Amino acid sequence: MSLYITTPIYYVNAQPHLGHAYTTIVADTYSRFRRLCKEDVRFQTGTDEHGDKIAEAAAAAGIPPKEYADRISRLFQEAWPLLNIEPDTFIRTTDENHIRTVQAILQKVYDQGDIYLGSYSGLYCRGCERFLTEKELVNGKCPDHQAPPQPISESNYFFRMSRYQEWLIDHIKKNPEFITPEGYKNEVLSFLSEPLEDLCISRPKSRLDWGIPLPFDADFVTYVWFDALTNYISALGYPNREGDFGKFWPCDVHVIGKDILRFHTVYWPTFLMAAGIPLPEKVFAHGWWTVEGQKMSKSLANVVEPNMLIDKYGVDAIRYFLLREVPFGLDGDFSHSALIHRINSDLANDLGNLVSRSTAMLNKYFKGVLPTPLKESDIDTALKEKFIQQTGVVDEQMEALAFNKALQSIWELVSAANKYIDDSAPWALAKDEAQRERLGTVMYNLLEAVRLIGLLVTPFMPDTGVKICNILGIDSADRQLDEHDSWGLLQPGSSIEKAAPLFPRIEME
Ligand code: MSP
């Protein structure tokens, strides 16, 4: 089976921060999980490099826009590997193939009469890069950018979006998972209960020339959102409908922040419809992170840069925290104390201790050589069944992108394994030679539990997963989750080292 997941492409007017990292970690974790289950995954991210905002930032930096975009795009490309994020494709909207695709779609939609020249007077917000309606203003200002929009009057090209309104409403109603979580679906349906206006999809070159020229009128460039949204298919080679496009489109899920919901659930599906391209299966909107209770902003100087966090806490702890702390879809607050709490309790205490205790006992009682499990007792069966059943639950939760629930389920397994140690008391068995066989079975089951936990945490915490698999001596070919036969794959007789602590405790400052 093939699967395609995307993040938004990030504006190159700001350096990568926690919010960007979050969306990208989410998509990375999902794609790693699916790869672990042997699926053919395509994960795409990239940078959004045209438009007003970028032209302005480049002018402020005193360099040409392309040079500026190269510089900031590189920061994103360099940031992801440090967070163990491994996209298959990193698209830039200044890539030649992307530009060709945007122009091909525009030409097609124009030729069929869905794009026309009109004149427009309206209130334009540079931050949003779109015209706002009077109704959207709060005290005369754009509520997102806290600035009054500029009155602008000009000739422009329009996309007949209104034509697709009824069809879009119908699609959303018939496909209840198309916009997830449900609250966002209702928000979009409520927006669509008012007449949809046609969308201005050009900017005169006289006002903005940093964009993709319209193929049918060289005096205009393409509206940046039309350009940006097309990234999801340009890197798949569209308009060639064979190859990657044939294989991966329709996209399984576009992961986005709630602020760009309308672009993805109204503009994008209607563009696709007009171009005769099937719609993505799902758009999943997540919430926003605040930092220590406040909105992240340059003026508050509280923008959290991933690099700083990595140096202080390590990549895996950050990935774990972001995915565990809030239900995916809701807003969350990042605080150092909450992060340290999670590291100490979930990672150092629960998971770290499990791995150290079990490998230490195996080394103490069996010189690190894994015994063959023999007679199965009730608590062994219960442990084994719990693991088999819970692996299926994690799979379903991942399918629903319920990352925090999936982690909770995995941690139930960590607790079950820790409890298995307490209940079977290997230290007591070790004192009695007659219990040697039983001790061997207990140690096998315990290490097998660690193996499955190691595999299950890998998509969330790749380094930790690799460390656990290395300690257990699992071949890279076997680092996969198998629905069948998911218990008992460790080889008796294999050598297992005593693990160094995985997560040192962190003292509160
Ligand atoms: N370039 C557009 C997206 C085009 S997609 C075809 C854009 N870029 S952005 O850089 O401004 O934002 C990208 C994503 O980062 C958005 O999904 C946004 O929600 C997310 N975040 C930015 N700040 C955030 C937080 N503080 N918290 C969580 N995510 C946030 O929009």
PDB file of C-alpha atoms in Angstrom, residues 242-492:
ATOM      1  CA  GLU A 242       1.648   8.415 -14.299  1.00  0.00           C
ATOM      2  CA  GLY A 243       4.690   7.902 -12.069  1.00  0.00           C
ATOM      3  CA  ASP A 244       4.647   9.347  -8.554  1.00  0.00           C
ATOM      4  CA  PHE A 245       1.415  11.210  -9.116  1.00  0.00           C
ATOM      5  CA  GLY A 246      -0.315   8.005 -10.173  1.00  0.00           C
ATOM      6  CA  LYS A 247       1.157   6.193  -7.226  1.00  0.00           C
ATOM      7  CA  PHE A 248       0.674   8.673  -4.384  1.00  0.00           C
ATOM      8  CA  TRP A 249      -2.223  10.925  -5.327  1.00  0.00           C
ATOM      9  CA  PRO A 250      -4.816  11.425  -3.829  1.00  0.00           C
ATOM     10  CA  CYS A 251      -2.889  12.426  -0.747  1.00  0.00           C
ATOM     11  CA  ASP A 252      -3.822  10.535   2.409  1.00  0.00           C
ATOM     12  CA  VAL A 253      -3.435  13.483   4.710  1.00  0.00           C
ATOM     13  CA  HIS A 254      -2.431  17.122   4.584  1.00  0.00           C
ATOM     14  CA  VAL A 255      -1.355  18.052   8.107  1.00  0.00           C
ATOM     15  CA  ILE A 256      -1.863  21.769   8.698  1.00  0.00           C
ATOM     16  CA  GLY A 257      -2.253  24.321  11.477  1.00  0.00           C
ATOM     17  CA  LYS A 258      -5.747  25.588  12.213  1.00  0.00           C
ATOM     18  CA  ASP A 259      -4.851  29.062  10.885  1.00  0.00           C
ATOM     19  CA  ILE A 260      -4.630  27.808   7.310  1.00  0.00           C
ATOM     20  CA  LEU A 261      -7.790  25.722   7.352  1.00  0.00           C
ATOM     21  CA  ARG A 262      -9.786  27.717   4.823  1.00  0.00           C
ATOM     22  CA  PHE A 263      -6.996  27.679   2.250  1.00  0.00           C
ATOM     23  CA  HIS A 264      -6.842  23.899   2.430  1.00  0.00           C
ATOM     24  CA  THR A 265     -10.527  23.086   2.687  1.00  0.00           C
ATOM     25  CA  VAL A 266     -12.108  25.690   0.428  1.00  0.00           C
ATOM     26  CA  TYR A 267      -9.522  27.103  -1.992  1.00  0.00           C
ATOM     27  CA  TRP A 268      -7.548  23.896  -2.578  1.00  0.00           C
ATOM     28  CA  PRO A 269     -10.459  21.502  -3.193  1.00  0.00           C
ATOM     29  CA  THR A 270     -12.162  23.931  -5.558  1.00  0.00           C
ATOM     30  CA  PHE A 271      -8.912  24.471  -7.526  1.00  0.00           C
ATOM     31  CA  LEU A 272      -8.494  20.726  -7.778  1.00  0.00           C
ATOM     32  CA  MET A 273     -12.076  20.230  -8.807  1.00  0.00           C
ATOM     33  CA  ALA A 274     -11.727  22.845 -11.529  1.00  0.00           C
ATOM     34  CA  ALA A 275      -8.540  21.193 -12.761  1.00  0.00           C
ATOM     35  CA  GLY A 276     -10.196  17.760 -12.807  1.00  0.00           C
ATOM     36  CA  ILE A 277      -7.926  16.330 -10.117  1.00  0.00           C
ATOM     37  CA  PRO A 278      -9.266  14.121  -7.298  1.00  0.00           C
ATOM     38  CA  LEU A 279      -9.313  15.653  -3.812  1.00  0.00           C
ATOM     39  CA  PRO A 280      -7.046  14.638  -0.949  1.00  0.00           C
ATOM     40  CA  GLU A 281      -8.556  12.112   1.441  1.00  0.00           C
ATOM     41  CA  LYS A 282      -8.103  14.175   4.552  1.00  0.00           C
ATOM     42  CA  VAL A 283      -7.049  17.564   5.859  1.00  0.00           C
ATOM     43  CA  PHE A 284      -6.087  17.371   9.513  1.00  0.00           C
ATOM     44  CA  ALA A 285      -5.864  20.695  11.341  1.00  0.00           C
ATOM     45  CA  HIS A 286      -3.914  20.886  14.574  1.00  0.00           C
ATOM     46  CA  GLY A 287      -3.905  23.527  17.274  1.00  0.00           C
ATOM     47  CA  TRP A 288      -1.349  26.140  18.164  1.00  0.00           C
ATOM     48  CA  TRP A 289       1.419  26.074  20.728  1.00  0.00           C
ATOM     49  CA  THR A 290       1.852  28.873  23.173  1.00  0.00           C
ATOM     50  CA  VAL A 291       5.038  29.202  25.195  1.00  0.00           C
ATOM     51  CA  GLU A 292       4.804  29.467  28.973  1.00  0.00           C
ATOM     52  CA  GLY A 293       1.199  30.631  28.473  1.00  0.00           C
ATOM     53  CA  GLN A 294       1.932  33.275  25.828  1.00  0.00           C
ATOM     54  CA  LYS A 295       1.626  33.456  22.070  1.00  0.00           C
ATOM     55  CA  MET A 296       5.040  33.057  20.444  1.00  0.00           C
ATOM     56  CA  SER A 297       6.140  36.289  18.882  1.00  0.00           C
ATOM     57  CA  LYS A 298       9.267  38.118  17.865  1.00  0.00           C
ATOM     58  CA  SER A 299       8.206  41.153  19.874  1.00  0.00           C
ATOM     59  CA  LEU A 300       7.924  39.097  23.077  1.00  0.00           C
ATOM     60  CA  ALA A 301      11.269  37.495  22.238  1.00  0.00           C
ATOM     61  CA  ASN A 302       9.843  34.127  23.278  1.00  0.00           C
ATOM     62  CA  VAL A 303      10.177  32.286  19.979  1.00  0.00           C
ATOM     63  CA  VAL A 304      11.384  28.785  20.767  1.00  0.00           C
ATOM     64  CA  GLU A 305      14.031  27.574  18.360  1.00  0.00           C
ATOM     65  CA  PRO A 306      14.337  23.823  18.036  1.00  0.00           C
ATOM     66  CA  ASN A 307      18.161  23.926  18.184  1.00  0.00           C
ATOM     67  CA  MET A 308      18.149  25.387  21.644  1.00  0.00           C
ATOM     68  CA  LEU A 309      15.810  22.628  22.875  1.00  0.00           C
ATOM     69  CA  ILE A 310      17.811  19.864  21.238  1.00  0.00           C
ATOM     70  CA  ASP A 311      21.005  21.011  22.952  1.00  0.00           C
ATOM     71  CA  LYS A 312      19.315  21.206  26.300  1.00  0.00           C
ATOM     72  CA  TYR A 313      17.037  18.156  26.372  1.00  0.00           C
ATOM     73  CA  GLY A 314      17.847  15.914  23.412  1.00  0.00           C
ATOM     74  CA  VAL A 315      15.782  15.294  20.290  1.00  0.00           C
ATOM     75  CA  ASP A 316      13.771  12.346  21.485  1.00  0.00           C
ATOM     76  CA  ALA A 317      12.567  14.052  24.629  1.00  0.00           C
ATOM     77  CA  ILE A 318      11.256  16.973  22.564  1.00  0.00           C
ATOM     78  CA  ARG A 319       9.543  14.763  20.033  1.00  0.00           C
ATOM     79  CA  TYR A 320       7.975  12.746  22.834  1.00  0.00           C
ATOM     80  CA  PHE A 321       6.803  15.800  24.736  1.00  0.00           C
ATOM     81  CA  LEU A 322       5.186  17.482  21.733  1.00  0.00           C
ATOM     82  CA  LEU A 323       3.296  14.364  20.738  1.00  0.00           C
ATOM     83  CA  ARG A 324       2.365  13.227  24.232  1.00  0.00           C
ATOM     84  CA  GLU A 325       1.440  16.475  25.900  1.00  0.00           C
ATOM     85  CA  VAL A 326      -1.676  17.506  23.957  1.00  0.00           C
ATOM     86  CA  PRO A 327      -4.343  15.639  22.050  1.00  0.00           C
ATOM     87  CA  PHE A 328      -3.523  16.165  18.396  1.00  0.00           C
ATOM     88  CA  GLY A 329      -5.877  18.830  17.085  1.00  0.00           C
ATOM     89  CA  LEU A 330      -6.026  20.947  20.241  1.00  0.00           C
ATOM     90  CA  ASP A 331      -3.898  23.881  21.365  1.00  0.00           C
ATOM     91  CA  GLY A 332      -1.018  23.220  23.728  1.00  0.00           C
ATOM     92  CA  ASP A 333       1.321  25.096  25.988  1.00  0.00           C
ATOM     93  CA  PHE A 334       5.037  24.531  25.947  1.00  0.00           C
ATOM     94  CA  SER A 335       6.815  25.006  29.249  1.00  0.00           C
ATOM     95  CA  HIS A 336      10.206  23.877  30.448  1.00  0.00           C
ATOM     96  CA  SER A 337       8.737  22.545  33.681  1.00  0.00           C
ATOM     97  CA  ALA A 338       6.148  20.387  31.871  1.00  0.00           C
ATOM     98  CA  LEU A 339       8.866  19.068  29.549  1.00  0.00           C
ATOM     99  CA  ILE A 340      11.199  18.234  32.451  1.00  0.00           C
ATOM    100  CA  HIS A 341       8.345  16.532  34.267  1.00  0.00           C
ATOM    101  CA  ARG A 342       7.645  14.291  31.267  1.00  0.00           C
ATOM    102  CA  ILE A 343      11.330  13.473  30.843  1.00  0.00           C
ATOM    103  CA  ASN A 344      11.746  12.479  34.473  1.00  0.00           C
ATOM    104  CA  SER A 345       8.548  10.535  34.919  1.00  0.00           C
ATOM    105  CA  ASP A 346       7.717   8.914  31.567  1.00  0.00           C
ATOM    106  CA  LEU A 347      11.143   8.631  30.023  1.00  0.00           C
ATOM    107  CA  ALA A 348      13.708   8.264  32.827  1.00  0.00           C
ATOM    108  CA  ASN A 349      11.477   6.524  35.333  1.00  0.00           C
ATOM    109  CA  ASP A 350       9.093   4.354  33.354  1.00  0.00           C
ATOM    110  CA  LEU A 351      10.825   3.525  30.085  1.00  0.00           C
ATOM    111  CA  GLY A 352      14.467   4.067  31.093  1.00  0.00           C
ATOM    112  CA  ASN A 353      14.153   1.971  34.231  1.00  0.00           C
ATOM    113  CA  LEU A 354      12.405  -0.851  32.422  1.00  0.00           C
ATOM    114  CA  VAL A 355      15.208  -1.169  29.894  1.00  0.00           C
ATOM    115  CA  SER A 356      17.984  -0.886  32.502  1.00  0.00           C
ATOM    116  CA  ARG A 357      16.395  -3.286  34.963  1.00  0.00           C
ATOM    117  CA  SER A 358      15.601  -5.988  32.453  1.00  0.00           C
ATOM    118  CA  THR A 359      18.948  -5.941  30.696  1.00  0.00           C
ATOM    119  CA  ALA A 360      20.813  -5.709  34.027  1.00  0.00           C
ATOM    120  CA  MET A 361      18.969  -8.757  35.394  1.00  0.00           C
ATOM    121  CA  LEU A 362      19.595 -10.768  32.232  1.00  0.00           C
ATOM    122  CA  ASN A 363      23.284  -9.999  32.563  1.00  0.00           C
ATOM    123  CA  LYS A 364      23.338 -10.809  36.249  1.00  0.00           C
ATOM    124  CA  TYR A 365      21.391 -14.080  36.072  1.00  0.00           C
ATOM    125  CA  PHE A 366      22.237 -15.388  32.591  1.00  0.00           C
ATOM    126  CA  LYS A 367      25.463 -13.544  31.657  1.00  0.00           C
ATOM    127  CA  GLY A 368      23.466 -11.629  29.031  1.00  0.00           C
ATOM    128  CA  VAL A 369      22.485 -14.744  27.040  1.00  0.00           C
ATOM    129  CA  LEU A 370      18.753 -14.963  26.380  1.00  0.00           C
ATOM    130  CA  PRO A 371      17.235 -18.206  27.698  1.00  0.00           C
ATOM    131  CA  THR A 372      14.591 -20.256  25.902  1.00  0.00           C
ATOM    132  CA  PRO A 373      11.104 -19.648  27.275  1.00  0.00           C
ATOM    133  CA  LEU A 374       9.574 -22.840  28.612  1.00  0.00           C
ATOM    134  CA  LYS A 375       6.327 -23.493  30.454  1.00  0.00           C
ATOM    135  CA  GLU A 376       3.957 -20.509  30.116  1.00  0.00           C
ATOM    136  CA  SER A 377       2.105 -19.465  33.263  1.00  0.00           C
ATOM    137  CA  ASP A 378      -1.005 -17.271  33.513  1.00  0.00           C
ATOM    138  CA  ILE A 379       0.828 -14.032  34.037  1.00  0.00           C
ATOM    139  CA  ASP A 380       2.976 -14.762  31.000  1.00  0.00           C
ATOM    140  CA  THR A 381      -0.100 -15.378  28.852  1.00  0.00           C
ATOM    141  CA  ALA A 382      -1.710 -12.200  30.153  1.00  0.00           C
ATOM    142  CA  LEU A 383       1.403 -10.166  29.324  1.00  0.00           C
ATOM    143  CA  LYS A 384       1.710 -11.643  25.871  1.00  0.00           C
ATOM    144  CA  GLU A 385      -1.968 -11.107  25.061  1.00  0.00           C
ATOM    145  CA  LYS A 386      -1.871  -7.563  26.301  1.00  0.00           C
ATOM    146  CA  PHE A 387       1.036  -6.818  23.978  1.00  0.00           C
ATOM    147  CA  ILE A 388      -0.583  -8.412  20.950  1.00  0.00           C
ATOM    148  CA  GLN A 389      -3.896  -6.682  21.537  1.00  0.00           C
ATOM    149  CA  GLN A 390      -2.375  -3.308  22.368  1.00  0.00           C
ATOM    150  CA  THR A 391      -0.205  -3.278  19.246  1.00  0.00           C
ATOM    151  CA  GLY A 392      -3.455  -3.384  17.268  1.00  0.00           C
ATOM    152  CA  VAL A 393      -4.884  -0.552  19.369  1.00  0.00           C
ATOM    153  CA  VAL A 394      -1.794   1.597  18.728  1.00  0.00           C
ATOM    154  CA  ASP A 395      -2.189   0.932  15.021  1.00  0.00           C
ATOM    155  CA  GLU A 396      -5.798   2.161  15.081  1.00  0.00           C
ATOM    156  CA  GLN A 397      -4.875   5.219  17.122  1.00  0.00           C
ATOM    157  CA  MET A 398      -2.095   6.076  14.696  1.00  0.00           C
ATOM    158  CA  GLU A 399      -4.539   5.697  11.819  1.00  0.00           C
ATOM    159  CA  ALA A 400      -6.689   8.316  13.541  1.00  0.00           C
ATOM    160  CA  LEU A 401      -3.581  10.499  14.105  1.00  0.00           C
ATOM    161  CA  ALA A 402      -4.269  10.281  17.837  1.00  0.00           C
ATOM    162  CA  PHE A 403      -0.590  10.480  18.759  1.00  0.00           C
ATOM    163  CA  ASN A 404      -1.082  11.181  22.441  1.00  0.00           C
ATOM    164  CA  LYS A 405      -3.438   8.230  22.779  1.00  0.00           C
ATOM    165  CA  ALA A 406      -1.018   5.954  20.949  1.00  0.00           C
ATOM    166  CA  LEU A 407       1.724   7.008  23.357  1.00  0.00           C
ATOM    167  CA  GLN A 408      -0.555   6.413  26.313  1.00  0.00           C
ATOM    168  CA  SER A 409      -1.234   2.922  24.987  1.00  0.00           C
ATOM    169  CA  ILE A 410       2.473   2.252  24.578  1.00  0.00           C
ATOM    170  CA  TRP A 411       3.050   3.473  28.121  1.00  0.00           C
ATOM    171  CA  GLU A 412       0.414   1.064  29.363  1.00  0.00           C
ATOM    172  CA  LEU A 413       2.681  -1.615  27.955  1.00  0.00           C
ATOM    173  CA  VAL A 414       5.681  -0.079  29.718  1.00  0.00           C
ATOM    174  CA  SER A 415       3.715  -0.218  32.977  1.00  0.00           C
ATOM    175  CA  ALA A 416       2.558  -3.765  32.268  1.00  0.00           C
ATOM    176  CA  ALA A 417       6.171  -4.844  31.753  1.00  0.00           C
ATOM    177  CA  ASN A 418       7.318  -3.064  34.911  1.00  0.00           C
ATOM    178  CA  LYS A 419       4.472  -4.711  36.821  1.00  0.00           C
ATOM    179  CA  TYR A 420       5.418  -8.094  35.354  1.00  0.00           C
ATOM    180  CA  ILE A 421       8.851  -7.646  36.936  1.00  0.00           C
ATOM    181  CA  ASP A 422       7.324  -6.822  40.311  1.00  0.00           C
ATOM    182  CA  ASP A 423       4.811  -9.679  40.133  1.00  0.00           C
ATOM    183  CA  SER A 424       7.224 -12.340  38.988  1.00  0.00           C
ATOM    184  CA  ALA A 425      10.053 -11.130  41.286  1.00  0.00           C
ATOM    185  CA  PRO A 426      13.069 -12.458  39.374  1.00  0.00           C
ATOM    186  CA  TRP A 427      15.382 -11.643  42.313  1.00  0.00           C
ATOM    187  CA  ALA A 428      13.470 -14.168  44.440  1.00  0.00           C
ATOM    188  CA  LEU A 429      13.466 -16.815  41.670  1.00  0.00           C
ATOM    189  CA  ALA A 430      17.221 -16.326  41.300  1.00  0.00           C
ATOM    190  CA  LYS A 431      17.793 -17.449  44.860  1.00  0.00           C
ATOM    191  CA  ASP A 432      16.235 -20.860  44.186  1.00  0.00           C
ATOM    192  CA  GLU A 433      18.040 -23.222  41.793  1.00  0.00           C
ATOM    193  CA  ALA A 434      14.777 -25.177  41.292  1.00  0.00           C
ATOM    194  CA  GLN A 435      13.267 -22.026  39.761  1.00  0.00           C
ATOM    195  CA  ARG A 436      15.985 -21.604  37.151  1.00  0.00           C
ATOM    196  CA  GLU A 437      13.688 -22.617  34.293  1.00  0.00           C
ATOM    197  CA  ARG A 438      10.974 -20.252  35.490  1.00  0.00           C
ATOM    198  CA  LEU A 439      13.504 -17.424  35.816  1.00  0.00           C
ATOM    199  CA  GLY A 440      14.569 -18.052  32.220  1.00  0.00           C
ATOM    200  CA  THR A 441      10.987 -17.834  30.982  1.00  0.00           C
ATOM    201  CA  VAL A 442      10.400 -14.613  32.894  1.00  0.00           C
ATOM    202  CA  MET A 443      13.562 -13.047  31.508  1.00  0.00           C
ATOM    203  CA  TYR A 444      12.652 -14.056  27.957  1.00  0.00           C
ATOM    204  CA  ASN A 445       9.171 -12.560  28.243  1.00  0.00           C
ATOM    205  CA  LEU A 446      10.510  -9.395  29.743  1.00  0.00           C
ATOM    206  CA  LEU A 447      13.073  -8.823  27.040  1.00  0.00           C
ATOM    207  CA  GLU A 448      10.492  -9.662  24.390  1.00  0.00           C
ATOM    208  CA  ALA A 449       8.266  -6.994  25.904  1.00  0.00           C
ATOM    209  CA  VAL A 450      11.185  -4.555  25.702  1.00  0.00           C
ATOM    210  CA  ARG A 451      11.663  -5.474  22.043  1.00  0.00           C
ATOM    211  CA  LEU A 452       8.086  -4.613  21.153  1.00  0.00           C
ATOM    212  CA  ILE A 453       8.185  -1.403  23.166  1.00  0.00           C
ATOM    213  CA  GLY A 454      11.443  -0.488  21.430  1.00  0.00           C
ATOM    214  CA  LEU A 455       9.805  -0.956  18.033  1.00  0.00           C
ATOM    215  CA  LEU A 456       6.650   0.913  18.991  1.00  0.00           C
ATOM    216  CA  VAL A 457       8.534   3.959  20.297  1.00  0.00           C
ATOM    217  CA  THR A 458      10.803   4.154  17.228  1.00  0.00           C
ATOM    218  CA  PRO A 459       8.537   6.401  15.116  1.00  0.00           C
ATOM    219  CA  PHE A 460       8.186   8.828  18.027  1.00  0.00           C
ATOM    220  CA  MET A 461      11.750   8.611  19.297  1.00  0.00           C
ATOM    221  CA  PRO A 462      13.956   7.243  16.522  1.00  0.00           C
ATOM    222  CA  ASP A 463      17.250   7.377  18.471  1.00  0.00           C
ATOM    223  CA  THR A 464      15.783   5.602  21.485  1.00  0.00           C
ATOM    224  CA  GLY A 465      14.215   2.959  19.274  1.00  0.00           C
ATOM    225  CA  VAL A 466      17.553   2.324  17.587  1.00  0.00           C
ATOM    226  CA  LYS A 467      19.339   2.155  20.952  1.00  0.00           C
ATOM    227  CA  ILE A 468      16.885  -0.423  22.275  1.00  0.00           C
ATOM    228  CA  CYS A 469      17.070  -2.521  19.108  1.00  0.00           C
ATOM    229  CA  ASN A 470      20.883  -2.360  19.203  1.00  0.00           C
ATOM    230  CA  ILE A 471      20.988  -3.440  22.842  1.00  0.00           C
ATOM    231  CA  LEU A 472      18.782  -6.399  21.982  1.00  0.00           C
ATOM    232  CA  GLY A 473      20.879  -7.171  18.907  1.00  0.00           C
ATOM    233  CA  ILE A 474      17.923  -6.977  16.516  1.00  0.00           C
ATOM    234  CA  ASP A 475      18.915  -7.045  12.839  1.00  0.00           C
ATOM    235  CA  SER A 476      17.865  -3.990  10.887  1.00  0.00           C
ATOM    236  CA  ALA A 477      15.750  -6.217   8.622  1.00  0.00           C
ATOM    237  CA  ASP A 478      13.746  -7.282  11.682  1.00  0.00           C
ATOM    238  CA  ARG A 479      13.043  -3.773  12.874  1.00  0.00           C
ATOM    239  CA  GLN A 480       9.497  -3.932  11.624  1.00  0.00           C
ATOM    240  CA  LEU A 481       6.090  -4.418  13.111  1.00  0.00           C
ATOM    241  CA  ASP A 482       4.324  -7.501  11.968  1.00  0.00           C
ATOM    242  CA  GLU A 483       0.609  -7.810  12.574  1.00  0.00           C
ATOM    243  CA  HIS A 484       0.927 -11.560  12.741  1.00  0.00           C
ATOM    244  CA  ASP A 485       3.221 -13.383  14.988  1.00  0.00           C
ATOM    245  CA  SER A 486       3.996 -10.220  16.872  1.00  0.00           C
ATOM    246  CA  TRP A 487       5.169 -11.951  20.043  1.00  0.00           C
ATOM    247  CA  GLY A 488       8.176 -14.184  20.488  1.00  0.00           C
ATOM    248  CA  LEU A 489      10.527 -13.015  17.755  1.00  0.00           C
ATOM    249  CA  LEU A 490      13.619 -12.586  19.952  1.00  0.00           C
ATOM    250  CA  GLN A 491      16.048 -15.439  19.374  1.00  0.00           C
ATOM    251  CA  PRO A 492      16.911 -17.509  22.459  1.00  0.00           C
TER     252      PRO A 492
END
